[in-house]
CSV table of C-alpha atoms and ligand atoms in Angstrom, one decimal:
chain,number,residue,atom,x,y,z
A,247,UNK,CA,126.4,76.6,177.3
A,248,UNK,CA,124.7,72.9,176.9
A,249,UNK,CA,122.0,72.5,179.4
A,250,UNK,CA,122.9,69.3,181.6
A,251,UNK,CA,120.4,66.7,181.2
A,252,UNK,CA,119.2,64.3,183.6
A,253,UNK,CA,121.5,60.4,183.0
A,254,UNK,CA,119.7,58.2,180.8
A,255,UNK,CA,117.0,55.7,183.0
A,256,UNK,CA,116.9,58.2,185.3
A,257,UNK,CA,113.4,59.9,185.6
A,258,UNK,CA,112.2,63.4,187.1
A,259,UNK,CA,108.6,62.9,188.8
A,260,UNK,CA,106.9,66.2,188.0
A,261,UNK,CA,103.3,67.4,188.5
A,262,UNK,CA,100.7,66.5,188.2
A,263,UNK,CA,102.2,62.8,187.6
A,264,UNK,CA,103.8,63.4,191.3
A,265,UNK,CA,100.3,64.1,192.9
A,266,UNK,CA,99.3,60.6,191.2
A,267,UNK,CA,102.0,58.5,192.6
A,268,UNK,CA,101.2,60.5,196.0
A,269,UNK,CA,97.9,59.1,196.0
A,270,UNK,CA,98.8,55.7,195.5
A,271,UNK,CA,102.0,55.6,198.1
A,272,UNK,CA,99.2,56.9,200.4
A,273,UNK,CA,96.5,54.7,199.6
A,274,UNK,CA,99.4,51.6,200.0
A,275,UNK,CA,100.3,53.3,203.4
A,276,UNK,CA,96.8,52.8,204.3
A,277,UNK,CA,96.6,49.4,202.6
A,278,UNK,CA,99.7,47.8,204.3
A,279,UNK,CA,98.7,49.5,208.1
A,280,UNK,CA,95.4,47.1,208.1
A,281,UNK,CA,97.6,44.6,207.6
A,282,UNK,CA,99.5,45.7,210.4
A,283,UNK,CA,102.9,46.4,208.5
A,284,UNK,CA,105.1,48.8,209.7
A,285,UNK,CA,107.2,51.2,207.4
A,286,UNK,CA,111.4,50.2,207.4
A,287,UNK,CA,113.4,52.7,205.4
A,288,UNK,CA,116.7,51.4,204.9
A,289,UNK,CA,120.2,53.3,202.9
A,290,UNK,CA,120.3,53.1,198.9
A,291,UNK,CA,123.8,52.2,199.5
A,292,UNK,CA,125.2,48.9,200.8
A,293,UNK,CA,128.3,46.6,200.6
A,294,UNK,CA,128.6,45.1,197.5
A,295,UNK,CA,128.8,41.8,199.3
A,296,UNK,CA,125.3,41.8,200.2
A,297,UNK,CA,123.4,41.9,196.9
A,298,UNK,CA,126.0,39.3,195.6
A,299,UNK,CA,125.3,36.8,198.8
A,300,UNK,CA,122.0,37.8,198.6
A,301,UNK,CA,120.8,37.7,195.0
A,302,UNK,CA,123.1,34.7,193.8
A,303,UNK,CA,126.2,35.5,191.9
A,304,UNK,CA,124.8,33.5,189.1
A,305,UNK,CA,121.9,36.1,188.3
A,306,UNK,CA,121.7,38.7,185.5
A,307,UNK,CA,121.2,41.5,188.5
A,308,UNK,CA,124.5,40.8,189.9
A,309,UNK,CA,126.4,39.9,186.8
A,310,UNK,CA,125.0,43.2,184.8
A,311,UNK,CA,123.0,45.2,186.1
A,312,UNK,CA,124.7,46.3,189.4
A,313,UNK,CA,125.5,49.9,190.1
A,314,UNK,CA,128.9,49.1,192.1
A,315,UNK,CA,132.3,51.3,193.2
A,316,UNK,CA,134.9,51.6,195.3
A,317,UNK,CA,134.0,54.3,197.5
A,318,UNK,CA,136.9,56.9,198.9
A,319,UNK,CA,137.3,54.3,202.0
A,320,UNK,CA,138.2,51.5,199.3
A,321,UNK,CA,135.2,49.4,200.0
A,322,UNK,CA,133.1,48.2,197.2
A,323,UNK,CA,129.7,49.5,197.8
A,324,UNK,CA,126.3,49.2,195.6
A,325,UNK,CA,123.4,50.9,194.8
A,326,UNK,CA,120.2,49.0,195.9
A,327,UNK,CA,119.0,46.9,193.0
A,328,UNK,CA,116.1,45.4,195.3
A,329,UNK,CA,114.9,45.6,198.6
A,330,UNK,CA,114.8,42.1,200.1
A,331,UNK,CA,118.5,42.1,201.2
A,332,UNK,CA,118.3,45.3,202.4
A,333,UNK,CA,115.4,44.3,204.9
A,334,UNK,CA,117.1,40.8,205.7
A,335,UNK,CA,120.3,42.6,206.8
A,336,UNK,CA,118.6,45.2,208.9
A,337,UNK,CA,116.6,42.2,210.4
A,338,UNK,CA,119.5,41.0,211.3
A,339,UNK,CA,121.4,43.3,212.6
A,340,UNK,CA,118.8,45.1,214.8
A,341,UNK,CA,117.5,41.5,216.0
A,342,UNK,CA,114.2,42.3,215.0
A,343,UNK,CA,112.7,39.0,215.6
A,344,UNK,CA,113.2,39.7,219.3
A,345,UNK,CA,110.4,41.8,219.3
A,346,UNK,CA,107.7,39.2,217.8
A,347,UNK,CA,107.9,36.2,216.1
A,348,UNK,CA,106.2,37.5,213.1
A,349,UNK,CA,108.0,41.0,211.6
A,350,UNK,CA,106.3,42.7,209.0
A,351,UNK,CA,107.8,45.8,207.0
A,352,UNK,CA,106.9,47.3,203.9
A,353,UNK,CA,109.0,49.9,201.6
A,354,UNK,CA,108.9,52.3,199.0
A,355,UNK,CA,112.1,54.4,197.3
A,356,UNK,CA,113.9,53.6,194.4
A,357,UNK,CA,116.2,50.7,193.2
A,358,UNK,CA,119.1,51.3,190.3
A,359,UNK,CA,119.7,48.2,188.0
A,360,UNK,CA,122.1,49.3,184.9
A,361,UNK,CA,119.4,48.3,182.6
A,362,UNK,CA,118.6,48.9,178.7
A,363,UNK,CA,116.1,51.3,179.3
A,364,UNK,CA,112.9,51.2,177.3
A,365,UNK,CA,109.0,51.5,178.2
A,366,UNK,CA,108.8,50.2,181.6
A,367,UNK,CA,112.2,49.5,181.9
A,368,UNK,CA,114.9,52.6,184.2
A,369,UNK,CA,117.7,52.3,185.4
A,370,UNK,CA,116.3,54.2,188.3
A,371,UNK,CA,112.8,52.6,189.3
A,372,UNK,CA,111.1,52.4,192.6
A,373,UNK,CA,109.4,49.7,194.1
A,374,UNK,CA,106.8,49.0,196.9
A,375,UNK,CA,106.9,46.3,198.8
A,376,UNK,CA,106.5,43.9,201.6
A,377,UNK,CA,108.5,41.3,203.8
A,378,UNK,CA,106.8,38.7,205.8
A,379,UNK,CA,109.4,37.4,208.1
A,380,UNK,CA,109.0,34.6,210.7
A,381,UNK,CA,106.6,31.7,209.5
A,382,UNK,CA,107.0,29.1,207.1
A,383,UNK,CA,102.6,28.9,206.8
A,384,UNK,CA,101.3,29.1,204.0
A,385,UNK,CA,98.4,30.9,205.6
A,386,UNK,CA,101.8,33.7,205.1
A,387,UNK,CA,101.8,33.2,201.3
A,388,UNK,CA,98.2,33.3,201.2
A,389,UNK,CA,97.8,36.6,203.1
A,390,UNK,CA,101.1,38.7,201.4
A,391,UNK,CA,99.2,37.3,197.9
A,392,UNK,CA,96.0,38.8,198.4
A,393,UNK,CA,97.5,41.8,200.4
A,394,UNK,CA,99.2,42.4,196.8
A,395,UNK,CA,96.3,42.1,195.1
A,396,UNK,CA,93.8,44.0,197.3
A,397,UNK,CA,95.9,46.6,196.7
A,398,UNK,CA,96.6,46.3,193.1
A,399,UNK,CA,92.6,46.8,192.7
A,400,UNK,CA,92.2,49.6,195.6
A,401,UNK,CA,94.3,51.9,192.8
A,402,UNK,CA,91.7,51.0,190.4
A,403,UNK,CA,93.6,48.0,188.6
A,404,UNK,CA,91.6,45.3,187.3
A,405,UNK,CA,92.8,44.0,184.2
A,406,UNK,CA,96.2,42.4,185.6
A,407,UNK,CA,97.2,38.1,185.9
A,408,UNK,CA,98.9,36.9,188.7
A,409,UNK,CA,100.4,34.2,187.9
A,410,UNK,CA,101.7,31.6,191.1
A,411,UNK,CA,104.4,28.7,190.9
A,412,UNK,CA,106.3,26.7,193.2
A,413,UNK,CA,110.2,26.4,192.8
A,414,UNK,CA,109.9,23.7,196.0
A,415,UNK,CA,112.6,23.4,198.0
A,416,UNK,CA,116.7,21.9,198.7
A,417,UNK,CA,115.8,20.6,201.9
A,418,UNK,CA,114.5,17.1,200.3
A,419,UNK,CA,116.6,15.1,197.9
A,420,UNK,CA,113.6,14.3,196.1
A,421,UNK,CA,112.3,17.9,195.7
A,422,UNK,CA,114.7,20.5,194.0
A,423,UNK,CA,117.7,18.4,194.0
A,424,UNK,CA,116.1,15.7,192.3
A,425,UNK,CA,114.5,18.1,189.6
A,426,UNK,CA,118.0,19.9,189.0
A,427,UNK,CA,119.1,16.8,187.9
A,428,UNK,CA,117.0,16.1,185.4
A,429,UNK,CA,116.5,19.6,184.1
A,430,UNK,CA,120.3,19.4,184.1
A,431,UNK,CA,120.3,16.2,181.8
A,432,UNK,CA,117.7,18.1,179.8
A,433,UNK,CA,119.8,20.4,178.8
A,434,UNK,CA,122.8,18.9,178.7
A,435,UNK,CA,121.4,16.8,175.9
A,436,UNK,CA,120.5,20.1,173.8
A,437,UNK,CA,123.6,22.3,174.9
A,438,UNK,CA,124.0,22.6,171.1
A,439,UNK,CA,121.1,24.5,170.9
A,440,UNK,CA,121.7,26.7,174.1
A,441,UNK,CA,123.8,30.5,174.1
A,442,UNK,CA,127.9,30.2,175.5
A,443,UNK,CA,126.2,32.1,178.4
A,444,UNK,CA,123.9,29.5,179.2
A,445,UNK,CA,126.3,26.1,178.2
A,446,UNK,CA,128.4,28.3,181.5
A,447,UNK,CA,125.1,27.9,183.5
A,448,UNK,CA,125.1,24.6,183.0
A,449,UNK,CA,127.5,23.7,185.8
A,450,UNK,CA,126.5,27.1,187.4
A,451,UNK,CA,122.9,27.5,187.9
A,452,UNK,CA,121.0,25.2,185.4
A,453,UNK,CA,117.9,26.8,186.9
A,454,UNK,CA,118.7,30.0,185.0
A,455,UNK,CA,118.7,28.6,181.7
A,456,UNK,CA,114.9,28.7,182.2
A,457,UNK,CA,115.2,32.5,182.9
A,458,UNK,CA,117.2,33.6,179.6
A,459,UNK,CA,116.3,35.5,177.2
A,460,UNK,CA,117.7,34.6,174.1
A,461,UNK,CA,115.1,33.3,171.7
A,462,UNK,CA,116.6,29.8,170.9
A,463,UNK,CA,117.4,29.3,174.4
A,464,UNK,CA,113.6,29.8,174.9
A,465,UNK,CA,112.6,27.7,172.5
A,466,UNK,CA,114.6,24.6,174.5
A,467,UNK,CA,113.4,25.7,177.7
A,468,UNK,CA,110.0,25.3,176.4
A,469,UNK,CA,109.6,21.2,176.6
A,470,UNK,CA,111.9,21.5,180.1
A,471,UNK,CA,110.9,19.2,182.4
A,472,UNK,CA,109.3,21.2,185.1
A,473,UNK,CA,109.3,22.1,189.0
A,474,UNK,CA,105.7,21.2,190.1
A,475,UNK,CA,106.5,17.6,188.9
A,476,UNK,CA,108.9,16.9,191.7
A,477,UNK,CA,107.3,18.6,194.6
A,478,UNK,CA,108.3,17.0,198.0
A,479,UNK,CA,105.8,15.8,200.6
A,480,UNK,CA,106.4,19.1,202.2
A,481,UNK,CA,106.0,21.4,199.3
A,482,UNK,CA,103.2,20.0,197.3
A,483,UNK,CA,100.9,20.2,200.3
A,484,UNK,CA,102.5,24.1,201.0
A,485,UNK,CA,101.3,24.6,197.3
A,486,UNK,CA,97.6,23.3,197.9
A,487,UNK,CA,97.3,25.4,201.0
A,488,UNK,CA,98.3,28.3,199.0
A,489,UNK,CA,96.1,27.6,196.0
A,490,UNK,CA,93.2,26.9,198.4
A,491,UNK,CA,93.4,29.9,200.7
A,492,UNK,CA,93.3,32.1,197.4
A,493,UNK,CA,90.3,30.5,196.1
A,494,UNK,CA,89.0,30.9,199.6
A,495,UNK,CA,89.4,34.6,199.3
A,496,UNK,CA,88.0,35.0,195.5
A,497,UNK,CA,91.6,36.6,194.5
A,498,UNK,CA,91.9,34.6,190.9
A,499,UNK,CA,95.5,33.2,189.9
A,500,UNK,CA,96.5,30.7,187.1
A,501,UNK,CA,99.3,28.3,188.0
A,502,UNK,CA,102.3,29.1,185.4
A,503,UNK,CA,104.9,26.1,185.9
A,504,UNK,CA,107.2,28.3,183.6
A,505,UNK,CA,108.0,31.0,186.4
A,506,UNK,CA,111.4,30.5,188.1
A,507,UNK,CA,112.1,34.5,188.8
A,508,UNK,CA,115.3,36.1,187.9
A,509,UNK,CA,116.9,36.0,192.1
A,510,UNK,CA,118.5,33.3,193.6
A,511,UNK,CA,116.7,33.3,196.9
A,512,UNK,CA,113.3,31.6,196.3
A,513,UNK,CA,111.8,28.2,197.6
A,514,UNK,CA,109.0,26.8,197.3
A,515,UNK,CA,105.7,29.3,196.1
A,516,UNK,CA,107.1,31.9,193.8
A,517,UNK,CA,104.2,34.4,191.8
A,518,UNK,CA,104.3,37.4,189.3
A,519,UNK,CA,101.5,39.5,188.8
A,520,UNK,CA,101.5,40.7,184.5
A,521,UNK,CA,99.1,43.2,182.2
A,522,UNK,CA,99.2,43.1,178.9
A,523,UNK,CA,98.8,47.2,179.2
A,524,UNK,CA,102.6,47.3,179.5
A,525,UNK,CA,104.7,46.3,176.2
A,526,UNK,CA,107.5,43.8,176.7
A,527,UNK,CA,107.6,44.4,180.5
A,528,UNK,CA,105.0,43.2,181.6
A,529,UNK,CA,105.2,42.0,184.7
A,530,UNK,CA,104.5,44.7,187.4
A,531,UNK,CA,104.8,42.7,190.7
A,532,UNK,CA,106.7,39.4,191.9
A,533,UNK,CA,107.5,38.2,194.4
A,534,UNK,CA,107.5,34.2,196.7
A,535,UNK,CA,108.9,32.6,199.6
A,536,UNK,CA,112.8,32.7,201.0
A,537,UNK,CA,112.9,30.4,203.8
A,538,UNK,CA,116.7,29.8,203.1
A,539,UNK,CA,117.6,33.8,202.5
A,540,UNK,CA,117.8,35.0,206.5
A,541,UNK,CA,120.1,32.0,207.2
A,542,UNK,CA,122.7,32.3,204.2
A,543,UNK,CA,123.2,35.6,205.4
A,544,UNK,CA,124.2,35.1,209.4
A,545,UNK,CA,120.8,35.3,210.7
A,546,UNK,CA,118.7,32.9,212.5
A,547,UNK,CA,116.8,30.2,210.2
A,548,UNK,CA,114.0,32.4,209.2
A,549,UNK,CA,111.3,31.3,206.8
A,550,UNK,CA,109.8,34.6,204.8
A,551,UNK,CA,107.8,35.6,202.1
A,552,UNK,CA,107.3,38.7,200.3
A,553,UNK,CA,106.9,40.7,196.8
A,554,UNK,CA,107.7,44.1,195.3
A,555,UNK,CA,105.7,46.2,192.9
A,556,UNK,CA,107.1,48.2,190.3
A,557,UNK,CA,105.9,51.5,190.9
A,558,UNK,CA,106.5,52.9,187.3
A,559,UNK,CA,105.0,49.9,186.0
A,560,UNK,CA,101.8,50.3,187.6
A,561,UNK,CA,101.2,53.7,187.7
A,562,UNK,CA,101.2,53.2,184.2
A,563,UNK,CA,98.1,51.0,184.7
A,564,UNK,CA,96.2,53.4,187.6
A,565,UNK,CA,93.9,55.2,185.9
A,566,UNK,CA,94.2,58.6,185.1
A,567,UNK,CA,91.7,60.2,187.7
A,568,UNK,CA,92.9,58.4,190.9
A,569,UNK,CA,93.1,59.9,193.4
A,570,UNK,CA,92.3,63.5,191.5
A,571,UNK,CA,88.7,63.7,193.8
A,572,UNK,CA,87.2,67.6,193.3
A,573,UNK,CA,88.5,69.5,196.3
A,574,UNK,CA,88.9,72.6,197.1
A,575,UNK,CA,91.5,75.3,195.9
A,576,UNK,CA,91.6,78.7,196.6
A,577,UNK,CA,92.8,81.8,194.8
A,578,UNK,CA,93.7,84.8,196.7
A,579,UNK,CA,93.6,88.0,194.5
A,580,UNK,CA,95.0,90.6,196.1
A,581,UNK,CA,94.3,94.3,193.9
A,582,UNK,CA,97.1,97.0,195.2
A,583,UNK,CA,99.9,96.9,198.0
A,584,UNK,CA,97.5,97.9,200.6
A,585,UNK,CA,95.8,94.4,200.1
A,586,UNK,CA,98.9,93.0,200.4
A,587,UNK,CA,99.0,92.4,204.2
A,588,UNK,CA,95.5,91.6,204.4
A,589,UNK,CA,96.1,89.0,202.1
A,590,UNK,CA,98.9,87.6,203.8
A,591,UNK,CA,96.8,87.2,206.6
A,592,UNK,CA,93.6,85.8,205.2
A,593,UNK,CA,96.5,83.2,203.2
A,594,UNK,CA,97.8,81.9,206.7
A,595,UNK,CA,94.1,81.6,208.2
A,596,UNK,CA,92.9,79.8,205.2
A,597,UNK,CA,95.7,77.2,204.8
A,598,UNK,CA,95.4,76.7,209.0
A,599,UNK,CA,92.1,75.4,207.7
A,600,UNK,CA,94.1,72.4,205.6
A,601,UNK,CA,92.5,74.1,202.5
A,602,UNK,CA,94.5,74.9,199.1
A,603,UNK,CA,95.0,78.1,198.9
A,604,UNK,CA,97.6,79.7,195.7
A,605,UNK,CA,98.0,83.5,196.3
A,606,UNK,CA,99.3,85.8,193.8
A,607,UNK,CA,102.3,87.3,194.4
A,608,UNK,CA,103.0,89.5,191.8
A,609,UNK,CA,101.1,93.1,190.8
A,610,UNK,CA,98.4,91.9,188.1
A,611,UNK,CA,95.4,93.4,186.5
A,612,UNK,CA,92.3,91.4,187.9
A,613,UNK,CA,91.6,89.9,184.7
A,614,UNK,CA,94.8,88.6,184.4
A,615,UNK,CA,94.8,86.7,188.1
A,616,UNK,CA,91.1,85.4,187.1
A,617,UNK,CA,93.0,83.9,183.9
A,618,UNK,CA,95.5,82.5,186.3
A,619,UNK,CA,93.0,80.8,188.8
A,620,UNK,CA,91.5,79.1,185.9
A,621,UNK,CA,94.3,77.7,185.0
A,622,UNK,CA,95.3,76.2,188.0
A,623,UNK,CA,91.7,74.7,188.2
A,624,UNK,CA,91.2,76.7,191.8
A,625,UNK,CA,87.7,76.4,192.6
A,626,UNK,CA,87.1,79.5,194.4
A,627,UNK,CA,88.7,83.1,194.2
A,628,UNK,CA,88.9,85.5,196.7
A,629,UNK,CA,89.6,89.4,195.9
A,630,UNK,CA,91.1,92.1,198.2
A,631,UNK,CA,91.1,95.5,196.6
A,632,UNK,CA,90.8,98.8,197.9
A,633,UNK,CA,87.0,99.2,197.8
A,634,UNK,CA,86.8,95.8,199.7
A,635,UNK,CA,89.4,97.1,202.6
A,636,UNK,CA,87.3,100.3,203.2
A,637,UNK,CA,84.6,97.9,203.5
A,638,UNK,CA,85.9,95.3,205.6
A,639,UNK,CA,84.6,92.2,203.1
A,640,UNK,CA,86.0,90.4,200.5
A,641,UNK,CA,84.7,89.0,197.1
A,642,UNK,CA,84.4,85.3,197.5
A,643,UNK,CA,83.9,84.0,193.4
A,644,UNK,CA,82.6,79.9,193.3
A,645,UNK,CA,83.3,79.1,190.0
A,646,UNK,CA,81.5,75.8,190.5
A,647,UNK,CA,78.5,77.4,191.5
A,648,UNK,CA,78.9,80.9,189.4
A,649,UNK,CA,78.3,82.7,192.9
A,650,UNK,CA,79.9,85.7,194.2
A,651,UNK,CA,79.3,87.2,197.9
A,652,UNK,CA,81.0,89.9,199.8
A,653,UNK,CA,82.2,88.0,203.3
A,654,UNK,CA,83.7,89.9,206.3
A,655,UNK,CA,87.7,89.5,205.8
A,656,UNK,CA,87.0,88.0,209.2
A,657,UNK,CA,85.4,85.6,208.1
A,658,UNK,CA,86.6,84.4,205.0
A,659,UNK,CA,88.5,81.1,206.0
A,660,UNK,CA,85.0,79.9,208.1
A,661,UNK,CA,83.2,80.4,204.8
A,662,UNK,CA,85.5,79.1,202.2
A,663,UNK,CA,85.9,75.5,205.2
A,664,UNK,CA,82.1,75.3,205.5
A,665,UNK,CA,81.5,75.8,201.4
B,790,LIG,P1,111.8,41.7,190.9
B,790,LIG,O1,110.9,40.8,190.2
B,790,LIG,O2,113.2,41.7,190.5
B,790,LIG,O3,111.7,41.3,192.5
B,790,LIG,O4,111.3,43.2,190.9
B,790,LIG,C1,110.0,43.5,191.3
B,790,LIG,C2,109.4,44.5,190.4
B,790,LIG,O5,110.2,45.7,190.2
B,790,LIG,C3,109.2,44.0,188.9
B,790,LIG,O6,108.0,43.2,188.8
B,790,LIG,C4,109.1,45.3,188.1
B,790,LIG,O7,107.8,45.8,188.2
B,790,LIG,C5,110.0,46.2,188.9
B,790,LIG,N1,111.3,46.4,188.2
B,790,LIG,C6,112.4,45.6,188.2
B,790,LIG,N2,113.3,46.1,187.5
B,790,LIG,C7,112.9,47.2,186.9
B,790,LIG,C8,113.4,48.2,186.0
B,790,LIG,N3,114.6,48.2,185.5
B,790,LIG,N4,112.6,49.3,185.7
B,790,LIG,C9,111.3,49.4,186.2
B,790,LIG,N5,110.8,48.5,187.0
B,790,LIG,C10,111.5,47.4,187.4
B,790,LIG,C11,112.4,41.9,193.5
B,790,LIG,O8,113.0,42.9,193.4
B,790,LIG,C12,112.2,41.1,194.8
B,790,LIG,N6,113.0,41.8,195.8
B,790,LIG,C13,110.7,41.1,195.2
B,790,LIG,C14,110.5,40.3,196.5
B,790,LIG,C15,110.3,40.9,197.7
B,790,LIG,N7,110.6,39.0,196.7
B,790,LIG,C16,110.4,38.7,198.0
B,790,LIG,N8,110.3,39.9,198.6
């Protein structure tokens, strides 16, 4: 019979890789809490309705890449491709601004966007992230920027770009409006050179013209007029803020006017962080302002800001040793079934000490359980045999140290926590 395989896009986490991303979900616990961000969790399944209203219609997510069916009720639901709608509708609905002006949540799971997969690129990925909900500062931009990128470098990245934009805003004829106009124009006077997909965007979303992929359509985009050009009174000042609060904190940026970002939601500062470590993918973070997002979907006006990270994207970047500091792990030999309880016990009292501790559980020689123990890199071994029963000790080995002492059974767990 064939062995059933996991679908394609779809990755199994196994160890050690597992212990890796556990040290940086924890580390980005701790990273998000002294920011005073609280965790929301929120289902992998929601009406189709809201990444369409949420996301644009016009975007490659919702056209492609959508995991949607009719469920057995008849309702079209979707797996998550993101997080941001997720967190606006349960902001929403729970009326979390009543609590405080200012709500911040950060998330982790995964996301499913029918993809091409490559390097970089699942169908099932996961992403951490942050919402900033409740301002429209850009002291808010300012902190969710550098709270990305403080923690980018507390998993030991370094060599990563972020690169910052603003897509300004609808609010002002003169601001987006105005520049949708002219970009329109733009391409309206090249639509020769453009794909059928993008003439269509055209009248749909000329903003997304700057977002395709297809090489010719790049090449027009190029000499596109762009954003920064037609900032409003309100957003070129939001954008100087921004810019000055991150050279206030040291956290380095280069302004890329090219950024637009591949959802609909965005106004005003808009930023992707990028490693040339990757391949093609190589942006492992993005992220900007929705002031307009909250609103469009029956909430209150709510200015926000936020980003995701790509968590298989940058664990690609962590180096290999985080979080991998020398601890300790134990190996418990026991040498005949009348070690066998003793063991058992001296197990449970050792682990009650929070220490690693991998007990054998099948007959072996003692040779063959020392093989084992190196293997699993334990650091200390502890054998139970006969002799040491009639003795009342057991043989504590340090392989670090290349020690061996007899310790009362009593008193094994005290000596192996104060090693
Ligand atoms: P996004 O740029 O679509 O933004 O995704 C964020 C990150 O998720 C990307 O930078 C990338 O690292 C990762 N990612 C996306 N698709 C895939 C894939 N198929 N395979 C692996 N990784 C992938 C958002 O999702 C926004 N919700 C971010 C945000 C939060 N904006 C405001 N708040």
């Amino acid at each position: 019979m064939n062995p059933i395989r996991s679908i394609q896009g779809m990755s199994d986490l196994l160890p050690p890789e597992s212990a890796r991303w556990q040290a940086v979900e924890s580390c980005a616990r701790g990273h998000f809490h002294s920011f005073n961000y609280s965790e929301i969790r929120t289902p992998l399944l929601e009406f189709t309705e809201l990444f369409v209203r949420g996301i644009g219609t016009d975007t490659g997510v919702v056209q492609k890449e959508m995991y949607t069916f009719d469920d057995k009720g008849g309702d079209s639901v979707t797996l998550r491709p993101e997080g941001t709608a997720s967190v606006v509708r349960a902001y929403i609905q729970h009326n979390l601004a009543h609590a405080d002006a200012i709500t911040k949540l950060y998330y982790l799971g995964p996301m499913f966007r029918y993809e091409r997969p490559q390097k970089g690129r699942l169908r099932q990925f996961h992403q951490l992230g942050c919402e900033l909900l409740g301002t429209k500062s850009a002291l808010a931009d300012v902190e969710v920027i550098s709270l990305l990128d403080g923690l980018i470098r507390k998993v030991g990245v370094t060599d990563f770009t972020l690169e910052i934009n603003s897509l300004g805003c609808m609010d002002s004829e003169s601001c987006r409006p105005a520049y949708l106009k002219q970009v329109t124009a733009f391409f309206t006077d090249k639509a020769a050179g453009l794909c059928a997909e993008c003439n269509r965007r055209l009248t749909t979303n000329p903003l997304r013209i700057l977002d395709c992929k297809n090489p010719t359509c790049k090449e027009v985009a190029a000499t596109a007029p762009v954003m920064l050009e037609f900032l409003c009174a309100d957003c070129g000042p939001h954008f100087e803020t921004v810019k000055q609060g991150l050279e206030t904190l040291g956290v380095s940026f280069v302004v890329n006017e090219r950024i637009v970002r591949g959802l609909d939601y965005y106004d005003k500062t808009a930023f992707e962080v990028l490693s040339n470590n990757l391949g093609s993918q190589n942006a492992f973070a993005g992220g900007g302002r929705y002031n307009k997002l909250v609103e469009s979907m029956g909430g209150p006006a709510t200015p926000a800001v936020g980003f995701a990270i790509g968590l298989e994207r940058l664990l690609m970047l962590v180096p290999e040793k985080f979080g991998s500091a020398a601890s300790r792990k134990i190996y418990l030999a026991p040498l005949g079934a009348k070690a066998h309880p003793v063991a058992l016990k001296i197990a449970r009292d050792i682990r009650a000490k929070n220490l690693v501790c991998e007990m054998e559980l099948d007959d072996k020689s003692l040779k063959s359980q020392l093989r084992r123990a190196d293997k699993l890199q334990c650091t200390h071994v502890v054998i139970v045999g006969d002799s040491e029963i009639e003795k009342g000790v057991a043989v504590v080995k340090d392989f670090a140290a290349k020690t061996q002492s007899e310790v009362p059974l009593g008193q094994v767990p005290d000596f192996l926590a104060g090693v």
